[in-house]
XYZ file of C-alpha atoms in Angstrom:
768
model
C 11.737 222.717 -166.913
C 8.887 225.828 -166.180
C 9.331 228.400 -169.364
C 6.110 231.168 -170.321
C 5.875 233.154 -172.931
C 7.244 237.046 -173.106
C 4.588 239.693 -173.147
C 4.669 242.799 -175.368
C 8.034 244.515 -174.388
C 8.431 248.397 -172.704
C 10.711 250.876 -173.510
C 13.490 250.607 -172.388
C 13.623 253.359 -170.090
C 10.258 251.882 -168.984
C 11.678 248.570 -167.374
C 15.064 250.062 -165.522
C 13.286 252.140 -163.369
C 9.908 249.671 -162.471
C 12.704 247.670 -161.996
C 15.241 249.595 -159.596
C 11.397 251.191 -157.995
C 10.172 248.033 -157.132
C 14.030 246.233 -156.125
C 13.993 249.471 -153.638
C 11.515 247.971 -152.059
C 11.128 245.370 -151.651
C 14.799 244.922 -150.235
C 13.401 247.881 -147.453
C 10.590 245.493 -146.847
C 12.761 241.754 -146.731
C 11.818 239.055 -143.879
C 11.954 236.219 -143.055
C 10.265 233.754 -145.581
C 10.641 235.884 -148.989
C 10.873 234.196 -151.868
C 13.907 235.335 -153.833
C 14.744 233.601 -157.226
C 17.858 233.337 -159.398
C 18.743 234.641 -162.747
C 21.587 233.903 -164.813
C 24.216 236.704 -164.599
C 23.962 235.659 -168.237
C 20.848 237.013 -169.430
C 21.052 239.994 -166.197
C 24.040 241.253 -167.641
C 22.655 241.227 -171.266
C 19.636 243.139 -170.113
C 21.631 245.924 -167.797
C 23.608 247.256 -171.347
C 20.192 246.837 -172.750
C 18.664 249.574 -170.723
C 21.953 251.359 -169.576
C 22.569 251.561 -173.424
C 27.104 253.879 -173.766
C 27.875 253.129 -170.134
C 31.157 251.138 -169.726
C 31.170 248.857 -166.319
C 33.946 248.775 -164.185
C 34.980 245.486 -162.492
C 36.280 245.342 -158.606
C 39.549 245.318 -159.406
C 39.690 248.877 -161.226
C 40.201 247.354 -164.306
C 37.049 249.500 -167.390
C 35.598 246.185 -168.835
C 34.052 246.512 -172.799
C 31.346 244.855 -174.201
C 32.865 245.402 -178.272
C 29.703 246.480 -180.282
C 27.344 246.600 -177.527
C 26.910 250.477 -178.673
C 23.083 250.149 -178.983
C 22.374 246.901 -177.610
C 19.965 244.382 -178.096
C 16.954 243.548 -175.897
C 17.217 240.063 -174.696
C 15.540 237.299 -175.336
C 13.765 234.937 -172.873
C 15.045 234.028 -169.763
C 17.152 230.795 -169.943
C 18.627 230.117 -166.519
C 19.295 226.057 -167.712
C 23.103 227.528 -166.975
C 22.677 226.869 -163.667
C 21.319 223.889 -164.403
C 22.802 220.173 -163.456
C 21.520 217.845 -165.932
C 23.703 214.951 -164.291
C 22.636 216.056 -160.129
C 18.634 215.295 -162.368
C 20.200 211.549 -163.285
C 20.857 210.014 -160.234
C 18.555 212.415 -157.557
C 14.117 211.888 -158.534
C 14.116 216.031 -158.349
C 13.102 218.218 -160.536
C 15.535 221.096 -161.074
C 19.285 220.660 -159.657
C 21.593 223.522 -160.146
C 25.177 222.700 -159.894
C 27.232 222.896 -156.192
C 29.711 225.294 -157.466
C 27.217 228.346 -158.304
C 29.239 231.478 -157.077
C 26.473 234.617 -156.344
C 27.283 236.973 -158.603
C 30.009 234.883 -160.944
C 27.383 232.782 -162.411
C 23.959 234.567 -160.880
C 21.766 236.960 -159.231
C 19.206 236.478 -156.943
C 15.911 239.091 -157.541
C 13.223 239.427 -154.833
C 10.534 237.584 -155.590
C 7.800 240.831 -157.531
C 11.740 241.925 -159.488
C 11.129 238.266 -161.264
C 7.528 238.502 -161.852
C 8.246 241.190 -163.285
C 10.972 240.243 -165.853
C 9.489 236.688 -166.402
C 5.984 238.588 -167.026
C 7.981 240.603 -169.642
C 10.356 238.198 -171.084
C 9.494 234.756 -170.553
C 11.875 231.518 -170.277
C 12.562 229.818 -167.421
C 13.243 227.208 -165.178
C 12.325 229.294 -161.762
C 14.862 228.779 -159.325
C 12.965 230.307 -155.891
C 14.875 229.952 -152.716
C 13.667 231.058 -148.865
C 14.801 233.659 -147.404
C 15.979 232.228 -143.380
C 16.959 233.923 -140.390
C 20.875 233.301 -140.148
C 21.445 235.524 -136.581
C 19.698 236.363 -133.558
C 17.602 239.506 -134.975
C 15.622 240.316 -137.598
C 18.146 241.652 -139.791
C 20.387 238.549 -140.026
C 18.412 237.142 -142.875
C 20.667 234.623 -146.122
C 19.515 233.313 -148.952
C 19.581 229.117 -148.486
C 20.107 229.143 -152.343
C 21.317 225.450 -150.790
C 19.223 224.100 -149.159
C 19.920 220.352 -147.175
C 20.037 217.336 -149.819
C 19.021 214.503 -147.829
C 19.345 211.435 -149.193
C 15.884 208.797 -147.569
C 16.711 205.450 -146.884
C 13.841 203.351 -146.073
C 15.449 199.732 -146.343
C 13.028 197.771 -145.436
C 11.166 198.732 -148.991
C 15.499 198.885 -150.285
C 13.524 202.045 -151.351
C 15.467 205.204 -151.391
C 14.474 208.636 -152.435
C 16.211 212.076 -152.391
C 15.248 215.374 -150.918
C 15.029 219.400 -150.541
C 14.944 220.817 -146.996
C 15.129 224.049 -145.691
C 18.081 224.093 -142.992
C 15.495 225.922 -140.261
C 12.687 223.451 -141.090
C 11.431 221.109 -137.967
C 11.572 217.688 -137.321
C 8.419 217.047 -137.572
C 8.437 218.753 -141.307
C 11.018 216.971 -142.263
C 9.242 213.087 -140.924
C 6.092 214.423 -142.881
C 8.994 214.683 -145.840
C 9.221 211.121 -145.589
C 6.117 210.348 -144.801
C 4.986 211.913 -148.492
C 7.806 210.511 -150.304
C 7.003 206.798 -148.985
C 3.401 207.204 -148.776
C 3.351 205.423 -145.128
C 1.348 206.508 -141.834
C 3.024 208.824 -139.849
C 2.181 207.327 -136.700
C 4.174 203.760 -138.068
C 7.699 205.069 -139.235
C 10.510 206.956 -136.904
C 13.435 209.375 -138.298
C 17.511 207.825 -137.563
C 20.253 210.858 -138.069
C 22.496 208.398 -140.312
C 24.883 209.914 -140.319
C 27.740 208.038 -141.670
C 26.384 205.100 -142.663
C 25.617 205.729 -138.785
C 22.324 205.388 -136.454
C 23.215 208.627 -134.047
C 20.210 209.678 -133.165
C 16.187 208.946 -133.063
C 15.218 212.217 -134.181
C 11.963 212.200 -132.106
C 11.977 216.279 -131.007
C 9.345 217.436 -134.234
C 10.224 220.801 -132.594
C 13.349 221.274 -133.486
C 15.149 222.613 -136.396
C 17.281 220.612 -138.745
C 20.303 222.709 -137.979
C 19.561 222.074 -133.940
C 19.729 218.837 -135.107
C 23.350 218.422 -136.650
C 21.539 217.555 -140.213
C 23.978 218.346 -142.746
C 24.013 218.528 -146.717
C 23.991 215.168 -148.452
C 23.316 212.970 -144.468
C 21.508 209.922 -144.682
C 18.378 209.526 -143.166
C 17.062 206.548 -141.756
C 13.509 206.089 -142.212
C 11.672 202.723 -139.491
C 8.588 201.714 -140.198
C 7.781 200.762 -136.501
C 4.919 197.937 -136.119
C 2.431 200.430 -133.856
C 1.848 204.831 -132.439
C 4.292 203.018 -129.508
C 7.505 203.156 -131.116
C 8.011 199.325 -130.819
C 9.775 198.503 -134.441
C 9.082 196.314 -136.864
C 11.781 193.178 -136.194
C 12.514 193.138 -139.156
C 13.952 196.630 -139.997
C 15.600 196.047 -136.428
C 16.877 192.668 -138.878
C 18.137 194.427 -141.638
C 19.830 198.132 -138.805
C 22.409 194.847 -137.529
C 23.009 193.913 -141.154
C 21.241 191.026 -143.265
C 22.408 190.603 -146.795
C 19.916 192.468 -148.070
C 20.646 195.787 -146.168
C 24.615 194.654 -147.324
C 23.822 195.155 -150.417
C 22.182 197.833 -150.176
C 23.804 199.898 -148.658
C 26.725 199.435 -151.020
C 24.767 199.916 -153.558
C 23.347 203.258 -152.597
C 27.115 204.668 -151.438
C 28.529 203.957 -155.099
C 25.327 205.604 -156.461
C 25.600 208.476 -154.256
C 29.437 209.954 -155.251
C 28.138 214.316 -154.071
C 28.656 213.009 -150.394
C 31.980 212.705 -150.706
C 32.102 210.340 -147.566
C 34.724 207.298 -146.244
C 33.058 204.231 -145.826
C 35.169 202.992 -143.312
C 35.923 206.157 -141.507
C 33.992 206.668 -138.489
C 32.533 204.235 -135.464
C 29.386 204.665 -133.240
C 30.396 206.707 -130.589
C 28.894 205.641 -127.445
C 29.371 208.015 -124.712
C 28.653 207.240 -121.553
C 27.749 209.877 -118.949
C 28.550 209.103 -115.122
C 30.333 211.563 -112.137
C 33.941 211.761 -112.081
C 35.895 213.947 -109.676
C 39.527 212.476 -110.441
C 41.940 215.047 -112.525
C 43.091 215.329 -115.780
C 46.813 216.599 -114.342
C 47.065 219.019 -111.669
C 45.392 221.439 -111.166
C 43.206 219.973 -114.800
C 39.729 219.592 -112.602
C 37.429 218.613 -115.556
C 33.502 220.087 -114.152
C 30.623 220.665 -117.296
C 27.709 223.677 -116.256
C 25.885 220.862 -113.742
C 28.956 219.176 -112.362
C 28.525 215.724 -114.203
C 31.541 215.090 -116.329
C 28.975 214.735 -119.359
C 30.760 212.259 -122.304
C 34.210 212.212 -122.228
C 35.910 209.325 -121.526
C 35.693 208.536 -125.569
C 33.538 206.302 -127.920
C 34.663 202.744 -125.729
C 33.400 204.874 -122.791
C 36.707 203.343 -120.217
C 38.991 204.671 -118.400
C 42.453 202.519 -118.260
C 44.498 202.999 -114.924
C 47.394 205.268 -115.305
C 47.256 205.898 -118.911
C 48.871 209.210 -120.512
C 45.929 211.716 -120.842
C 45.478 214.098 -124.354
C 46.781 210.987 -126.165
C 43.341 211.342 -127.933
C 42.939 211.084 -131.992
C 40.727 212.789 -134.177
C 38.194 211.272 -136.848
C 38.749 212.342 -140.561
C 35.470 212.713 -141.653
C 36.265 213.748 -144.963
C 38.681 216.390 -145.928
C 38.904 217.462 -143.312
C 42.341 217.060 -141.899
C 42.906 221.177 -142.404
C 40.154 220.957 -139.017
C 42.118 218.773 -137.187
C 45.576 219.833 -136.850
C 43.891 223.262 -136.287
C 42.320 221.426 -133.450
C 45.152 219.474 -132.097
C 47.419 222.629 -132.009
C 44.656 224.490 -130.147
C 43.478 221.218 -127.703
C 47.487 221.086 -126.934
C 48.537 224.791 -125.610
C 48.853 224.231 -122.467
C 46.819 227.564 -120.868
C 43.595 226.515 -123.151
C 43.452 223.281 -121.731
C 44.021 224.355 -118.291
C 40.603 226.962 -119.646
C 38.619 224.966 -120.977
C 39.232 222.339 -118.484
C 37.831 224.109 -115.713
C 34.905 226.561 -115.432
C 34.756 228.424 -118.525
C 30.698 228.318 -118.643
C 31.026 231.498 -115.749
C 33.351 233.859 -118.802
C 29.865 232.918 -121.413
C 29.233 236.035 -122.993
C 26.512 235.609 -124.531
C 25.141 239.402 -125.497
C 27.983 239.570 -127.213
C 25.806 240.798 -130.323
C 30.179 239.667 -132.524
C 29.874 236.509 -131.178
C 28.247 233.359 -130.484
C 25.827 233.216 -128.332
C 28.964 231.467 -126.922
C 27.317 228.375 -128.797
C 31.348 227.823 -130.144
C 32.424 228.757 -126.598
C 30.933 225.207 -125.377
C 31.534 223.127 -129.184
C 35.075 222.925 -128.807
C 34.775 222.692 -125.231
C 33.412 219.690 -125.091
C 35.865 218.483 -127.480
C 38.790 219.237 -125.924
C 37.176 217.514 -122.634
C 36.878 214.524 -124.987
C 40.969 214.973 -126.053
C 41.404 214.508 -122.632
C 39.500 211.806 -120.798
C 41.421 210.165 -118.799
C 42.349 207.192 -120.835
C 40.493 208.317 -123.422
C 42.557 206.142 -126.389
C 39.564 205.763 -129.038
C 39.146 208.714 -131.725
C 36.738 211.114 -131.178
C 34.040 212.294 -133.852
C 35.139 216.418 -134.061
C 31.192 216.369 -136.314
C 29.198 217.655 -133.748
C 31.883 220.933 -133.172
C 31.697 221.137 -136.680
C 27.767 221.185 -137.122
C 28.208 224.278 -135.491
C 31.053 225.511 -136.920
C 30.015 225.544 -140.123
C 26.740 227.039 -139.374
C 28.541 230.186 -137.903
C 31.463 229.979 -141.485
C 29.333 228.796 -143.856
C 32.705 228.553 -145.838
C 34.114 225.287 -143.853
C 30.557 223.510 -144.272
C 30.463 220.232 -146.108
C 34.071 217.865 -147.089
C 35.878 220.939 -149.243
C 39.158 220.748 -148.213
C 40.132 224.395 -146.858
C 43.387 226.360 -145.563
C 43.855 225.697 -142.113
C 44.767 229.100 -141.178
C 41.656 230.869 -142.992
C 39.887 227.743 -140.385
C 42.906 229.025 -137.026
C 41.752 232.614 -137.575
C 38.195 232.258 -138.156
C 38.081 229.865 -134.879
C 39.971 231.900 -132.578
C 38.155 235.080 -133.356
C 35.011 233.210 -132.727
C 36.569 231.860 -129.255
C 37.422 235.549 -127.801
C 34.137 237.078 -129.030
C 31.926 234.421 -127.149
C 34.173 233.990 -123.967
C 35.095 238.127 -123.817
C 35.101 239.409 -120.988
C 33.993 242.422 -121.385
C 29.921 243.155 -121.547
C 30.172 247.253 -122.419
C 32.572 247.855 -124.395
C 33.727 251.610 -123.863
C 34.867 254.179 -126.807
C 37.897 254.887 -125.981
C 40.072 257.441 -128.224
C 43.589 256.711 -127.849
C 45.812 259.957 -127.991
C 48.915 261.354 -129.158
C 52.240 260.308 -128.635
C 52.792 264.175 -127.552
C 56.797 263.075 -126.413
C 56.677 260.443 -124.602
C 58.531 257.323 -123.386
C 57.430 253.486 -126.504
C 56.781 252.370 -124.134
C 54.002 254.615 -121.719
C 52.348 254.698 -124.698
C 52.232 250.741 -125.476
C 50.726 250.597 -122.435
C 48.111 253.086 -122.725
C 47.293 252.072 -126.282
C 47.248 248.367 -124.904
C 44.947 249.503 -121.698
C 42.800 250.929 -124.017
C 42.927 247.826 -125.687
C 41.623 245.607 -122.592
C 39.360 247.636 -121.271
C 36.892 246.359 -124.907
C 38.406 243.202 -125.981
C 39.948 240.868 -123.202
C 39.646 236.929 -122.925
C 41.719 233.770 -123.120
C 42.431 234.529 -126.603
C 44.281 238.180 -125.695
C 45.582 236.790 -122.908
C 47.927 233.900 -124.652
C 47.499 235.069 -128.898
C 47.609 238.547 -129.053
C 50.481 240.946 -128.801
C 51.326 244.354 -130.235
C 53.042 245.721 -132.987
C 54.255 249.456 -133.235
C 53.858 251.587 -136.469
C 55.082 254.781 -137.647
C 54.228 256.637 -140.207
C 56.314 259.864 -141.650
C 54.445 262.099 -143.854
C 57.098 263.021 -146.721
C 55.964 266.713 -146.973
C 55.458 268.405 -143.808
C 57.654 265.763 -141.680
C 54.899 264.781 -138.899
C 55.623 261.809 -137.164
C 52.593 259.628 -136.759
C 53.734 256.452 -134.500
C 50.316 254.255 -133.106
C 50.618 250.931 -131.160
C 48.231 248.241 -132.768
C 47.191 244.387 -131.598
C 47.766 242.088 -133.383
C 46.641 237.994 -133.134
C 48.624 237.007 -136.643
C 51.160 238.923 -139.308
C 51.593 237.676 -142.376
C 54.956 238.017 -143.417
C 56.230 239.010 -146.714
C 59.547 236.085 -148.372
C 62.054 237.832 -150.001
C 62.350 234.816 -152.813
C 59.182 235.755 -154.078
C 59.898 239.982 -154.678
C 59.365 238.974 -158.622
C 57.046 237.719 -160.409
C 57.587 235.783 -164.191
C 53.789 236.290 -166.802
C 54.335 234.743 -170.468
C 52.375 236.492 -173.553
C 51.980 235.677 -176.744
C 52.520 239.065 -179.219
C 50.964 239.933 -181.756
C 51.905 242.034 -184.594
C 49.343 243.884 -185.964
C 51.556 244.605 -189.406
C 52.031 241.536 -190.476
C 55.263 241.455 -189.966
C 56.399 238.574 -187.624
C 55.184 235.713 -186.741
C 53.303 235.257 -182.574
C 55.909 235.140 -180.527
C 55.327 234.194 -176.575
C 57.947 236.300 -174.255
C 58.432 234.748 -170.760
C 59.707 238.665 -168.367
C 60.120 239.035 -164.751
C 58.228 241.842 -163.093
C 57.747 243.018 -159.722
C 55.338 240.610 -157.674
C 53.188 243.798 -156.175
C 54.157 245.452 -159.861
C 51.651 247.306 -162.488
C 50.728 247.508 -165.257
C 53.312 249.208 -166.958
C 55.579 247.242 -165.537
C 54.685 244.572 -167.508
C 54.438 246.924 -171.105
C 57.612 248.414 -170.177
C 59.884 244.503 -169.805
C 57.897 242.757 -172.914
C 58.355 246.113 -174.872
C 62.301 245.120 -174.007
C 62.019 241.375 -174.853
C 60.678 242.337 -178.094
C 62.703 245.707 -179.245
C 59.579 247.462 -179.164
C 60.270 251.088 -181.545
C 59.566 254.332 -180.931
C 56.917 254.708 -183.000
C 54.467 251.078 -181.607
C 52.792 250.896 -178.881
C 51.483 247.831 -177.105
C 47.790 246.621 -176.261
C 47.419 244.109 -173.671
C 44.535 241.655 -173.650
C 43.358 239.374 -171.240
C 42.218 235.648 -173.535
C 38.311 233.940 -172.115
C 36.340 232.172 -174.145
C 38.241 232.970 -177.196
C 36.927 236.255 -176.687
C 38.685 239.539 -174.707
C 37.450 239.876 -171.561
C 39.387 243.142 -171.070
C 41.724 245.594 -172.216
C 44.826 246.205 -169.703
C 45.048 250.007 -170.063
C 45.722 251.663 -166.859
C 49.149 251.617 -165.918
C 48.732 251.597 -162.687
C 46.364 248.606 -162.735
C 48.036 245.867 -160.219
C 49.662 242.692 -161.838
C 47.627 240.873 -159.118
C 44.799 240.761 -160.378
C 46.042 238.877 -163.208
C 45.838 234.896 -161.711
C 48.688 232.447 -163.670
C 46.342 230.699 -165.484
C 45.236 233.773 -167.359
C 46.132 234.005 -170.324
C 47.475 236.997 -171.942
C 47.578 238.666 -176.065
C 49.711 241.332 -176.998
C 49.381 243.670 -179.739
C 51.953 244.812 -181.133
C 50.357 248.690 -182.365
C 52.017 251.383 -184.675
C 51.546 254.603 -182.748
C 48.762 257.190 -184.964
C 48.903 260.826 -185.162
C 45.029 260.640 -185.569
C 42.608 259.216 -183.040
C 42.376 255.068 -183.661
C 39.409 253.431 -183.766
C 39.707 249.697 -182.678
C 38.598 246.556 -185.031
C 38.112 242.457 -183.464
C 38.808 239.296 -185.388
C 37.107 237.215 -184.126
C 38.346 233.491 -185.135
C 35.451 230.829 -185.763
C 35.493 227.604 -187.693
C 32.181 225.211 -188.534
C 30.829 222.924 -186.505
C 28.589 220.645 -188.552
C 25.029 219.861 -187.148
C 25.293 215.692 -188.044
C 22.315 215.173 -185.948
C 19.617 217.804 -188.511
C 18.730 216.308 -192.400
C 20.516 218.893 -193.875
C 24.006 219.077 -192.229
C 23.309 222.885 -190.808
C 26.692 224.437 -190.738
C 27.267 227.049 -187.274
C 29.981 228.059 -186.511
C 32.132 228.594 -183.167
C 34.142 229.954 -181.678
C 37.893 229.188 -181.493
C 41.822 230.856 -180.895
C 42.510 234.317 -180.496
C 41.169 237.144 -181.278
C 43.641 239.673 -183.256
C 43.483 243.592 -183.150
C 43.917 246.132 -185.802
C 43.273 249.416 -185.481
C 42.410 252.438 -188.296
C 42.428 256.734 -188.276
C 39.616 257.833 -187.266
C 36.874 259.335 -190.081
C 38.563 257.114 -192.538
C 36.422 255.905 -195.283
C 36.857 252.072 -195.509
C 35.221 249.321 -197.754
C 34.931 245.662 -197.036
C 37.583 245.213 -198.921
C 39.555 246.970 -196.627
C 38.261 244.653 -193.465
C 39.304 241.720 -195.450
C 42.729 243.051 -196.601
C 43.145 244.409 -192.984
C 42.376 240.779 -191.248
C 44.892 238.758 -194.544
C 47.327 241.335 -193.392
C 47.551 239.367 -190.299
C 48.138 236.337 -191.389
C 51.024 236.336 -194.038
C 53.224 235.362 -191.363
C 50.993 232.452 -189.676
C 50.882 230.772 -193.683
C 52.204 227.423 -194.313
C 52.650 228.046 -198.111
C 55.512 229.970 -198.685
C 54.727 230.949 -201.786
C 52.132 233.527 -200.437
C 52.292 236.946 -201.831
C 54.462 239.514 -199.806
C 52.393 242.685 -198.896
C 54.438 245.638 -199.375
C 54.447 246.874 -195.399
C 53.483 250.744 -196.325
C 51.313 250.341 -199.823
C 48.007 250.975 -199.385
C 45.014 249.740 -198.098
C 43.263 249.644 -201.680
C 46.565 248.300 -203.255
C 47.399 246.120 -201.082
C 44.228 244.353 -201.371
C 44.358 244.993 -205.303
C 47.448 242.878 -205.498
C 45.871 240.448 -203.183
C 45.718 236.378 -204.802
C 42.410 235.925 -203.450
C 42.371 232.326 -205.037
C 45.231 230.910 -203.690
C 43.281 232.042 -199.777
C 39.851 232.169 -199.301
C 38.612 233.064 -196.449
C 34.956 234.384 -195.753
C 34.812 237.888 -193.382
C 31.219 237.742 -191.904
C 31.041 242.302 -190.065
C 28.282 242.096 -187.778
C 27.499 245.769 -187.155
C 25.121 247.380 -184.507
C 22.677 246.142 -185.411
C 23.104 242.771 -185.985
C 22.823 242.665 -189.357
C 25.640 241.200 -192.172
C 27.566 243.085 -193.993
C 29.301 242.039 -197.327
C 32.087 242.454 -198.753
C 31.971 244.754 -201.555
C 33.486 248.348 -202.915
C 30.456 249.909 -200.623
C 32.326 252.259 -197.500
C 31.058 250.751 -194.087
C 30.626 253.100 -190.708
C 32.382 252.218 -188.005
C 31.397 253.633 -184.982
C 33.369 256.158 -183.716
C 31.851 255.355 -180.018
C 32.578 252.020 -179.047
C 35.935 250.415 -178.483
C 36.268 247.745 -180.783
C 34.389 246.789 -184.414
C 33.709 243.056 -183.480
C 34.153 240.863 -187.018
C 33.886 237.510 -187.465
C 36.648 235.290 -189.843
C 34.663 232.255 -190.566
C 37.083 229.187 -191.344
C 36.553 226.265 -193.467
C 37.990 223.129 -192.741
C 40.099 224.411 -196.404
C 40.844 227.132 -195.103
C 42.177 226.064 -191.664
C 45.116 224.073 -194.032
C 46.457 227.102 -195.156
C 47.610 228.444 -191.842
C 49.305 227.374 -188.603
C 46.139 227.099 -186.307
C 49.205 226.483 -182.850
C 49.153 230.031 -181.422
C 46.222 231.288 -182.285
C 44.655 227.824 -180.732
C 48.140 227.486 -177.603
C 47.572 230.470 -176.127
C 50.199 230.233 -173.409
C 49.457 230.547 -169.319
C 50.892 233.615 -167.344
C 52.337 231.114 -165.815
C 52.904 227.783 -166.449
C 53.695 225.524 -163.503
C 56.903 223.511 -163.399
C 58.552 222.120 -160.348
C 60.618 224.152 -158.428
C 64.517 224.364 -158.664
C 65.967 223.422 -155.828
C 67.338 226.555 -153.219
C 70.994 227.541 -153.164
C 72.651 228.176 -150.027
C 72.154 231.872 -150.548
C 69.405 232.013 -151.162
C 68.185 230.642 -147.382
C 64.940 231.937 -145.902
C 64.486 232.312 -141.877
C 61.227 233.533 -140.201
C 63.538 236.310 -138.599
C 64.227 237.031 -142.589
C 60.567 237.239 -143.508
C 60.533 238.981 -139.522
C 62.883 242.140 -140.648
C 60.828 242.203 -144.300
C 58.144 242.921 -142.214
C 59.625 245.748 -140.191
C 61.599 247.569 -143.240
C 60.588 250.376 -143.945
C 58.674 251.464 -147.050
C 57.422 254.467 -148.609
C 53.160 254.986 -149.487
C 52.368 255.454 -152.718
C 49.517 257.862 -153.696
C 47.081 255.182 -154.371
C 48.499 253.658 -150.471
C 46.990 256.898 -148.573
C 44.157 255.545 -147.483
C 47.194 253.252 -145.264
C 47.084 257.162 -142.547
C 44.040 257.644 -142.032
């Protein structure tokens, strides 16, 4: 992996201005083939903090995410992209760099234009370098996307018992793949042919060198069979043919390859060769259901056997599972057995394909679905049909359905119906229409007008079968004005009445040492806000008038964010998040928070000197001190001891008076009975030793961080369970049996959907 030494540092404001200007220029001139570079979000965020200081970042859900102790962030070190590298994949494949398969842009990495990367790389050095190309994903020059995950293909040269992995763009051609295969195995190009070897079955001889791999339906993690021919005319070597038919070596090699390449996740026995026949066929599927293709022939509709059984019913054909594709197969079977769709796609639907619709897929999705439906309704077809060609088209236009992971069937159905509608929209030029007010007219008249306006812009078989209309009424609580609209819909998201409340668990930490950490489980409105959780927890822990609660989300033993906005929606808190609640006194003066992050010893036994390093663990503790009050190192030391007293295993530990001063309590404390080492890290990352010297606590930072370093001996004195085992917000358990009184019906959900509800100020956008 390439690592580069950094250049001399520039002022932060200079770096920020240069990167900003370069980014704006690069994005404005971006084109197909440009190179972008991945950089870890962790390093990028540290650079942002460095060049934009004293600012608080706001997360997408509206909450504030503060980096504690970052008043003056240090200049970040060398770029370190090792978080993105999948070392396990490198051991399996022969490629130099492999990134993790589950990376998400924005969360794990940022994409930088080449000019920006070169600047940052020149300033900071480091690496490794991870370049990616911009490809065209649509039908105009501006439809660009960065191909973060090029196709990963396994090339199999069975005549030699060799294999290798390559990465190649889906926009590269078959000719480029052919060249890569020849280079990989040191073969003469004129003596090599390559096959689409999907599912360990020879599907297609890849001889159209100009076709892109995307158009050839080549997908991630599939195999490409490389065969050696005896001459330039393409006659296959007899030995190679015997391998394809299956000799002992090939069977053994095939088994080992499958065992060594778990990435594909493909079952080895769910595939059959699709040797479809092509013939003229004029008999009807059912009355008035004539099968036609664009040229009048019926192509590839007889299933894999190519046989017709007289008198056998149509439509009783299954779909092969390509992996975890049951979610797709179930949705397809529902659609192809909808009578209106069956009649439509078995007739000449091609005349309604809208290839000019910029919102569509040039008709390709409709064509792929229509051909799949015809195969499933072929007379006498009983052999299961592989939906692979359809899935390839679907994945081309909706990359989230690529691969073989499980997905939500409704999400696929929604995308498919929307895509089919746009491909089959009979309206070629959509007019601009301004809907008028009701003005006292009847609902029927207004509804007909709205529907006519909708049909004037959206008219397809999908609208005919799957779309409806509902009435929406808004009443202004101030002036009483009534606004009525009739909106089209294709699916309704209905509320479930039994799920109106939500159970949430959090641990309350007493910051004055009066009680041990205690978990509380409370019920709050499912669509509630942070103030609802604060009120429920306050009631549960008997919060006093002079106290307050501070809720924090804990990630990786650190405070990720404070839930201090009363109107923050609780839906932003996931069931698998972990919450710590700090019980603090209300102070008359403004206070500074101090965060105590626990760390334990981690001996490096691989080093001859057995160096000790410190790793974060447990749940941070929070204390507060009035601003402008003089604080010493002993005071800070005593603060953390006071909070740890309820967790001491030794019941004979000295009791700390709740109302004595910091200095008095500190000097009365028997430090020999429970000795902890504290480190205070200031803004310049300097360790401040424990002493009577005053410590300056930054006034503008939300919290100053102290690290509590625990030795193994110290840990034995503390009951660490409350610190180590913070429960999730909601622990899943088998659902209780529903009583008769809780019966749930579709009509009850529809009633809840139609129920009136007032709009709060945060929802006023809904009335626009």
